Coordinates of C-alpha atoms in Angstrom, one line a residue:
M986 CA 108.3 54.7 78.0
I987 CA 110.2 54.3 74.7
E988 CA 107.0 53.8 72.8
L989 CA 105.4 56.8 74.5
L990 CA 108.4 58.9 73.6
K991 CA 108.3 57.8 70.0
E992 CA 104.6 58.8 69.9
L993 CA 105.3 62.2 71.4
I994 CA 108.1 62.9 69.0
L995 CA 106.0 62.0 66.0
D996 CA 103.0 64.0 67.3
A997 CA 105.2 67.1 67.6
Q998 CA 106.5 66.6 64.1
K999 CA 103.1 66.2 62.6
G1000 CA 101.2 68.8 64.6
S1001 CA 100.6 72.4 63.6
I1002 CA 103.0 75.0 64.9
E1003 CA 101.6 77.8 67.1
V1004 CA 104.0 80.6 66.3
G1005 CA 102.1 83.4 67.9
F1006 CA 103.5 87.0 68.0
T1007 CA 107.1 87.5 67.1
R1008 CA 109.0 88.7 70.1
N1009 CA 111.8 91.2 70.2
L1010 CA 114.2 88.8 71.8
K1011 CA 117.0 87.7 69.4
V1012 CA 119.1 84.7 70.1
W1013 CA 122.3 83.5 68.3
P1014 CA 123.0 79.8 68.4
V1015 CA 126.6 78.9 69.1
T1016 CA 128.2 75.7 67.9
K1017 CA 128.4 73.0 70.6
K1018 CA 126.5 75.2 73.1
A1019 CA 122.9 74.8 74.2
T1020 CA 120.7 77.8 73.7
V1021 CA 118.7 78.4 76.8
I1022 CA 115.5 80.5 77.1
V1023 CA 114.7 81.2 80.7
G1024 CA 111.9 83.2 82.3
V1025 CA 108.7 83.1 84.4
R1026 CA 106.1 80.5 83.4
R1027 CA 103.6 81.6 80.7
C1028 CA 105.7 84.5 79.4
G1029 CA 106.0 82.9 76.0
K1030 CA 109.0 80.6 76.1
S1031 CA 107.3 77.5 74.6
T1032 CA 105.9 79.7 71.8
Y1033 CA 109.3 81.1 71.2
L1034 CA 110.8 77.6 70.8
S1035 CA 108.0 76.9 68.3
Q1036 CA 109.0 80.1 66.4
I1037 CA 112.6 78.8 66.1
V1038 CA 111.3 75.4 64.8
N1039 CA 109.2 77.3 62.2
H1040 CA 112.2 79.3 61.1
L1041 CA 114.2 76.1 60.7
L1042 CA 111.5 74.4 58.7
N1043 CA 111.3 77.5 56.5
D1044 CA 115.0 77.3 56.0
G1045 CA 114.7 73.8 54.6
V1046 CA 115.3 71.6 57.7
K1047 CA 113.3 68.4 57.5
K1048 CA 110.6 68.0 60.1
E1049 CA 112.0 64.5 60.9
N1050 CA 115.2 66.3 62.1
I1051 CA 113.3 68.1 64.8
L1052 CA 113.1 66.5 68.2
F1053 CA 110.7 68.4 70.5
I1054 CA 109.8 67.3 74.0
N1055 CA 107.7 69.2 76.6
F1056 CA 108.7 67.9 80.0
F1057 CA 105.5 69.3 81.6
D1058 CA 103.7 66.4 80.0
D1059 CA 102.5 64.4 83.0
R1060 CA 103.0 61.2 81.0
L1061 CA 106.7 61.9 81.2
A1062 CA 106.8 61.8 85.0
P1063 CA 109.2 58.9 85.2
L1064 CA 111.8 60.9 83.3
K1065 CA 111.8 63.5 86.0
T1066 CA 113.9 61.2 88.2
S1067 CA 116.0 59.2 85.7
G1068 CA 116.2 57.9 82.2
L1069 CA 116.7 60.9 80.0
D1070 CA 118.8 58.8 77.6
K1071 CA 115.5 57.2 76.6
V1072 CA 114.6 60.4 74.7
T1073 CA 117.4 60.1 72.2
E1074 CA 117.1 56.3 72.2
A1075 CA 113.4 56.6 71.1
Y1076 CA 114.4 59.2 68.4
F1077 CA 117.1 57.1 66.8
L1078 CA 114.9 54.0 66.9
L1079 CA 112.5 56.1 64.7
Y1080 CA 115.3 57.4 62.5
P1081 CA 118.4 55.2 62.8
E1082 CA 119.8 56.4 59.5
K1083 CA 120.3 59.9 60.9
K1084 CA 122.6 59.0 63.8
G1085 CA 126.0 60.5 63.0
N1086 CA 124.9 61.5 59.5
E1087 CA 122.6 64.4 59.9
K1088 CA 122.2 67.3 62.3
I1089 CA 119.4 66.9 64.8
Y1090 CA 117.6 70.0 66.3
C1091 CA 116.6 69.2 69.8
F1092 CA 114.0 71.3 71.7
F1093 CA 113.5 70.5 75.4
D1094 CA 110.8 72.6 77.0
E1095 CA 110.9 73.1 80.8
I1096 CA 113.8 70.7 81.1
Q1097 CA 114.7 71.8 84.7
I1098 CA 111.9 69.4 85.9
A1099 CA 114.1 66.4 85.0
A1100 CA 116.9 65.3 87.3
E1101 CA 120.5 65.4 86.1
W1102 CA 119.5 67.1 82.9
E1103 CA 122.7 69.0 82.8
S1104 CA 124.9 65.9 82.3
F1105 CA 122.4 64.6 79.7
I1106 CA 122.7 67.8 77.6
D1107 CA 126.4 68.0 78.1
R1108 CA 126.8 64.4 76.8
L1109 CA 124.5 65.0 73.9
L1110 CA 126.5 68.1 72.8
R1111 CA 129.7 66.1 73.0
T1112 CA 128.6 62.9 71.3
E1113 CA 125.9 63.8 68.8
N1114 CA 125.6 66.0 65.7
C1115 CA 123.0 68.3 67.2
E1116 CA 121.8 71.8 67.9
I1117 CA 120.0 72.1 71.3
Y1118 CA 117.4 74.6 72.6
L1119 CA 116.2 74.5 76.1
S1120 CA 113.6 76.5 78.1
G1121 CA 112.8 76.7 81.8
S1122 CA 111.1 78.8 84.5
S1123 CA 114.1 78.9 86.8
A1124 CA 117.1 81.2 87.0
R1125 CA 119.2 78.1 87.7
L1126 CA 119.1 77.7 83.9
L1127 CA 121.2 80.8 83.5
S1128 CA 124.7 80.1 82.2
K1129 CA 126.4 81.3 85.3
E1130 CA 124.4 78.8 87.4
I1131 CA 125.0 75.7 85.1
G1132 CA 128.5 76.5 84.0
T1133 CA 130.1 73.9 86.3
Q1134 CA 127.8 71.0 85.4
M1135 CA 127.9 71.7 81.6
R1136 CA 131.5 73.0 81.5
G1137 CA 130.4 76.2 79.7
R1138 CA 128.3 74.4 77.1
A1139 CA 125.3 76.7 77.4
I1140 CA 124.4 80.3 76.6
S1141 CA 121.3 81.8 78.3
W1142 CA 118.7 84.4 77.2
E1143 CA 116.1 85.9 79.5
M1144 CA 112.5 86.2 78.4
F1145 CA 109.9 88.4 80.2
P1146 CA 106.2 89.1 79.6
F1147 CA 105.5 91.6 76.8
S1148 CA 107.4 94.9 77.1
F1149 CA 105.4 98.0 76.1
G1150 CA 106.9 98.0 72.7
E1151 CA 106.0 94.4 72.2
Y1152 CA 102.5 95.1 73.5
L1153 CA 102.1 97.8 70.8
Q1154 CA 103.4 95.5 68.1
S1155 CA 101.0 92.7 69.3
Q1156 CA 98.1 95.1 68.8
G1157 CA 99.3 95.8 65.2
F1158 CA 100.7 99.3 65.9
S1159 CA 104.1 100.1 64.4
Y1160 CA 106.0 103.2 65.3
T1161 CA 109.3 104.9 64.9
L1162 CA 110.6 107.5 67.4
P1163 CA 110.0 110.4 67.4
V1164 CA 106.3 110.1 66.8
N1165 CA 103.9 112.6 65.4
T1166 CA 100.8 113.9 67.3
A1167 CA 98.4 111.3 66.1
E1168 CA 100.8 108.5 66.9
R1169 CA 101.5 110.0 70.3
I1170 CA 97.8 110.1 71.2
Q1171 CA 97.4 106.5 70.1
I1172 CA 100.5 105.4 72.0
Q1173 CA 99.3 107.2 75.2
K1174 CA 96.0 105.4 75.0
S1175 CA 97.7 102.1 74.5
F1176 CA 100.0 102.7 77.5
E1177 CA 96.9 103.2 79.6
D1178 CA 95.7 99.7 78.4
Y1179 CA 99.1 98.2 79.1
F1180 CA 99.2 99.8 82.5
N1181 CA 95.9 98.1 83.4
R1182 CA 96.4 94.8 81.5
G1183 CA 100.1 94.0 81.9
G1184 CA 102.2 91.9 79.6
F1185 CA 101.4 88.2 79.9
P1186 CA 100.7 87.1 76.3
E1187 CA 97.8 84.8 77.2
T1188 CA 95.8 87.6 78.7
M1189 CA 95.9 90.0 75.8
G1190 CA 92.4 91.1 74.7
L1191 CA 90.6 89.3 77.5
E1192 CA 87.9 90.7 79.7
D1193 CA 89.1 92.0 83.0
F1194 CA 87.5 89.2 85.1
L1195 CA 89.2 86.6 82.9
R1196 CA 92.6 88.3 83.1
V1197 CA 92.3 88.4 86.9
K1198 CA 91.3 84.7 87.0
I1199 CA 94.3 83.7 84.8
H1200 CA 96.7 85.8 86.9
Q1201 CA 95.4 84.0 90.0
E1202 CA 95.9 80.6 88.4
Y1203 CA 99.5 81.7 87.4
F1204 CA 100.1 82.6 91.0
G1205 CA 99.0 79.2 92.2
S1206 CA 101.1 77.4 89.6
I1207 CA 104.2 79.5 90.4
L1208 CA 103.9 78.8 94.1
F1209 CA 103.0 75.2 93.9
R1210 CA 104.9 73.8 90.9
D1211 CA 107.9 76.1 90.8
L1212 CA 108.5 76.5 94.5
I1213 CA 106.5 74.2 96.9
E1214 CA 106.7 71.1 94.8
R1215 CA 110.2 71.7 93.4
Y1216 CA 111.8 72.4 96.8
D1217 CA 109.5 70.2 98.9
V1218 CA 108.7 73.3 101.1
S1219 CA 107.9 72.3 104.7
H1220 CA 106.0 75.6 105.3
P1221 CA 103.8 76.1 102.2
K1222 CA 101.3 78.3 103.9
A1223 CA 104.1 80.6 105.2
L1224 CA 105.5 80.8 101.7
T1225 CA 102.1 81.8 100.3
D1226 CA 101.4 84.3 103.0
L1227 CA 104.9 85.8 102.4
A1228 CA 104.2 86.2 98.7
R1229 CA 100.9 87.9 99.3
K1230 CA 102.5 90.3 101.9
L1231 CA 105.2 91.3 99.4
L1232 CA 102.7 91.8 96.6
D1233 CA 100.7 94.0 99.0
N1234 CA 103.8 96.1 99.5
I1235 CA 105.2 96.2 96.0
A1236 CA 107.9 98.9 95.3
S1237 CA 108.3 99.3 99.0
L1238 CA 111.2 98.6 101.5
Y1239 CA 111.3 95.4 103.6
T1240 CA 113.7 93.8 106.1
L1241 CA 114.0 90.2 107.0
N1242 CA 113.1 91.1 110.6
N1243 CA 109.9 92.8 109.6
L1244 CA 108.9 89.9 107.3
T1245 CA 109.7 87.3 110.0
N1246 CA 107.7 89.2 112.6
S1247 CA 104.8 89.6 110.2
L1248 CA 104.6 85.9 109.5
Q1249 CA 105.0 85.1 113.2
S1250 CA 102.0 87.3 113.9
L1251 CA 100.0 85.1 111.5
G1252 CA 101.0 82.0 113.5
H1253 CA 103.9 80.8 111.3
K1254 CA 107.1 79.5 112.9
A1255 CA 109.3 79.9 109.9
P1256 CA 112.7 81.3 111.1
K1257 CA 114.5 84.2 109.5
N1258 CA 116.8 81.9 107.4
T1259 CA 113.8 80.2 105.9
I1260 CA 112.3 83.6 104.9
A1261 CA 115.6 84.5 103.2
Q1262 CA 115.4 81.2 101.3
F1263 CA 111.9 81.9 100.2
L1264 CA 113.0 85.3 98.8
E1265 CA 115.7 83.6 96.8
W1266 CA 113.2 81.1 95.4
F1267 CA 110.8 83.9 94.4
E1268 CA 113.6 85.5 92.4
D1269 CA 114.7 82.2 91.0
A1270 CA 111.2 81.7 89.6
Y1271 CA 111.2 85.2 88.0
F1272 CA 108.3 86.0 90.2
L1273 CA 109.5 88.7 92.6
F1274 CA 112.7 90.6 92.5
T1275 CA 114.8 92.1 95.3
V1276 CA 116.7 95.4 94.9
R1277 CA 119.5 96.3 97.3
M1278 CA 120.7 99.7 98.2
Y1279 CA 123.8 100.8 96.3
S1280 CA 127.0 100.9 98.4
T1281 CA 130.7 100.3 97.7
S1282 CA 130.5 98.1 100.8
F1283 CA 128.7 94.8 100.1
N1284 CA 127.9 94.3 103.8
K1285 CA 126.3 97.7 104.1
S1286 CA 124.3 97.1 100.9
N1287 CA 123.2 93.7 102.2
V1288 CA 122.1 94.8 105.7
N1289 CA 120.1 97.8 104.7
P1290 CA 116.4 97.5 103.8
K1291 CA 115.6 96.1 100.3
K1292 CA 112.9 96.9 97.8
I1293 CA 110.6 94.3 96.2
Y1294 CA 109.1 94.3 92.6
C1295 CA 107.0 91.9 90.7
I1296 CA 107.4 90.3 87.2
D1297 CA 104.2 92.1 86.0
H1298 CA 102.5 95.2 87.4
A1299 CA 99.0 94.0 86.4
F1300 CA 99.7 90.6 88.1
V1301 CA 99.9 92.7 91.3
R1302 CA 96.5 94.3 90.6
S1303 CA 94.9 90.9 90.2
L1304 CA 96.3 89.4 93.4
T1305 CA 96.0 92.3 95.9
S1306 CA 93.3 94.4 97.4
G1307 CA 95.1 97.6 96.2
I1308 CA 94.7 99.2 99.6
L1309 CA 98.5 99.5 100.2
V1310 CA 99.5 99.8 96.5
N1311 CA 98.9 103.1 94.6
S1312 CA 99.4 104.1 91.0
G1313 CA 102.8 105.4 91.8
H1314 CA 103.9 101.9 93.0
Y1315 CA 102.5 100.3 89.8
L1316 CA 104.3 102.8 87.6
E1317 CA 107.5 102.2 89.6
N1318 CA 107.1 98.5 89.0
V1319 CA 106.6 99.1 85.2
V1320 CA 109.8 101.1 85.1
F1321 CA 111.7 98.5 87.1
M1322 CA 110.8 95.7 84.7
A1323 CA 111.7 97.8 81.7
L1324 CA 115.1 98.4 83.3
R1325 CA 115.4 94.7 84.3
R1326 CA 115.0 93.6 80.7
V1327 CA 118.2 95.5 79.9
Y1328 CA 120.2 95.5 83.1
P1329 CA 120.5 92.4 85.2
E1330 CA 121.7 94.3 88.3
I1331 CA 119.8 97.3 89.6
F1332 CA 120.1 99.2 92.9
Y1333 CA 118.3 101.9 94.7
Y1334 CA 120.3 104.8 96.2
K1335 CA 120.1 106.7 99.4
T1336 CA 121.7 110.1 99.6
E1337 CA 123.7 111.3 102.6
A1338 CA 120.7 113.3 103.6
G1339 CA 118.5 110.1 103.5
Q1340 CA 116.7 110.9 100.3
E1341 CA 115.8 107.8 98.3
I1342 CA 116.4 107.5 94.5
D1343 CA 114.4 104.6 93.0
F1344 CA 117.0 103.2 90.6
L1345 CA 120.7 103.3 90.1
I1346 CA 122.1 101.3 87.3
L1347 CA 125.5 100.9 85.7
D1348 CA 125.6 101.0 81.9
T1349 CA 127.9 99.1 79.6
K1350 CA 130.6 101.8 80.1
R1351 CA 130.3 101.4 83.9
Q1352 CA 128.7 104.8 84.2
F1353 CA 126.0 105.6 86.8
N1354 CA 122.5 106.2 85.6
L1355 CA 119.9 107.5 88.0
V1356 CA 116.1 107.1 87.4
Q1357 CA 113.4 108.4 89.7
V1358 CA 109.7 107.6 89.3
A1359 CA 107.0 110.0 90.3
F1360 CA 103.4 109.6 89.1
S1361 CA 103.0 113.4 89.0
L1362 CA 105.1 116.4 89.8
E1363 CA 102.1 118.8 89.9
Q1364 CA 102.2 119.3 93.6
P1365 CA 105.0 121.9 94.4
T1366 CA 106.1 119.9 97.5
T1367 CA 106.4 116.7 95.5
R1368 CA 108.3 118.4 92.7
Q1369 CA 110.8 120.0 95.2
R1370 CA 111.3 116.8 97.1
E1371 CA 112.1 114.8 93.9
L1372 CA 114.3 117.4 92.4
I1373 CA 116.4 118.1 95.5
G1374 CA 116.9 114.4 96.2
L1375 CA 118.0 113.7 92.6
Q1376 CA 120.3 116.7 92.5
N1377 CA 122.0 115.6 95.8
A1378 CA 122.4 112.1 94.4
M1379 CA 123.9 113.5 91.2
K1380 CA 126.4 115.6 93.1
E1381 CA 127.4 112.7 95.4
L1382 CA 127.9 110.3 92.5
Q1383 CA 129.2 112.9 90.0
V1384 CA 126.4 112.2 87.5
E1385 CA 125.7 114.8 84.9
N1386 CA 122.4 113.5 83.6
S1387 CA 119.4 111.8 85.2
T1388 CA 115.8 111.0 84.6
I1389 CA 112.4 111.4 86.3
V1390 CA 109.7 109.2 84.8
T1391 CA 106.2 110.5 85.2
W1392 CA 102.8 109.5 83.9
S1393 CA 102.5 112.3 81.4
E1394 CA 104.8 115.3 82.2
S1395 CA 107.7 116.3 80.0
E1396 CA 110.4 118.9 80.8
T1397 CA 114.1 119.4 80.8
I1398 CA 115.8 121.1 83.7
Q1399 CA 119.2 122.3 82.8
A1400 CA 121.8 123.6 85.4
E1401 CA 125.4 124.6 84.8
D1402 CA 126.8 121.1 85.1
S1403 CA 123.8 118.8 85.2
K1404 CA 120.6 118.0 83.4
I1405 CA 117.4 116.3 84.6
E1406 CA 115.1 115.0 82.0
I1407 CA 111.4 114.7 83.0
I1408 CA 109.8 112.2 80.7
P1409 CA 106.4 110.4 80.4
A1410 CA 106.6 106.7 81.0
W1411 CA 105.5 105.6 77.6
R1412 CA 108.3 107.5 75.9
F1413 CA 110.9 106.3 78.5
L1414 CA 109.9 102.7 77.9
L1415 CA 110.1 103.0 74.1
Q1416 CA 113.4 104.9 74.1
L1417 CA 114.9 102.3 76.4
E1418 CA 113.8 99.5 74.0
Q1419 CA 115.0 101.4 71.0
T1420 CA 118.5 102.0 72.3
N1421 CA 119.1 98.5 73.7

């Protein structure tokens, strides 16, 4: 194993660096803390680590001072259970003169695969002159989850598939809000493409059938490698059927009882607590996200139906028949993911009259923000329903400003003490990125 590790370390140092497209995510290394990049698989974490390596080399760091290990390499399978110390042992056998004398930059990709990695990283930070970068496809890598094992020696950053702004930049289009007419037309066309293609970097520019095939392979990898294999799931078919059912009902309400009954109708015997565990694992893998109803009572929030969203709207297109999912659901998922990049905790709201508001968030000043999504307000009944529900919610929560995100409509509705901004999705997404 030592010889293999030495070979892998040297190969990484000699190989070309695939830097790809520069993401908008900015991280700040902190002395004696590991920098952790966490997100769904294939969203660009490994490329981002390579970009950091490239920046270090450009800043004068010697390539010999870079230690890069990808734990998804099947040759490293023995390290998944024990022996992480062999990594640094192999490195210092190659470069004994550097131990204690020079700073080593350590990059460990998908490290969550290895057992007891937290104690290994903690020890490395305490005993070696090093700067450490980690990546993984599990929310357990978030600092709040590993704080105990690593005694606060990590700071985590979330990465997602391309936002709309990143999608534009990846296509070579630069913009500054507000845009002129020509730019607006081009952005609207690009948003249609983004709406159909989604944001996974690897699928950019591919034919539709290839994108669908890759999304389906991602789905299999997430379920098998991130969930079934990692947690030794005893009901793998039940987990797969649950994932497909949720995707078929994206941006819709669910209850544990309904999900359990649905799986039982398919012949599965997975109990309710198992279904609840599956839902937690979906979120842990950054695959599906659950949104609770807002209430000052946690119990009330927890027992009410919840809503489900996916990491990428086009991912849903590739994995479902589309019979139960319409354009409004896809648009709502787009808006959710845009908000989720900025706000880690999002709720939906139900008025006293039972009207549902898609998103309630708390900004940095702990002020309520209400966002409703409607593909179109052209139908008078739809417009009246959305406006009345939002106005009731604003009154109950004492909110002065709120937003309705649509496909293309734009309008400001001003009352004496409130304002509702109707805004096209492309502009809402870009404004959200620009201000956060």
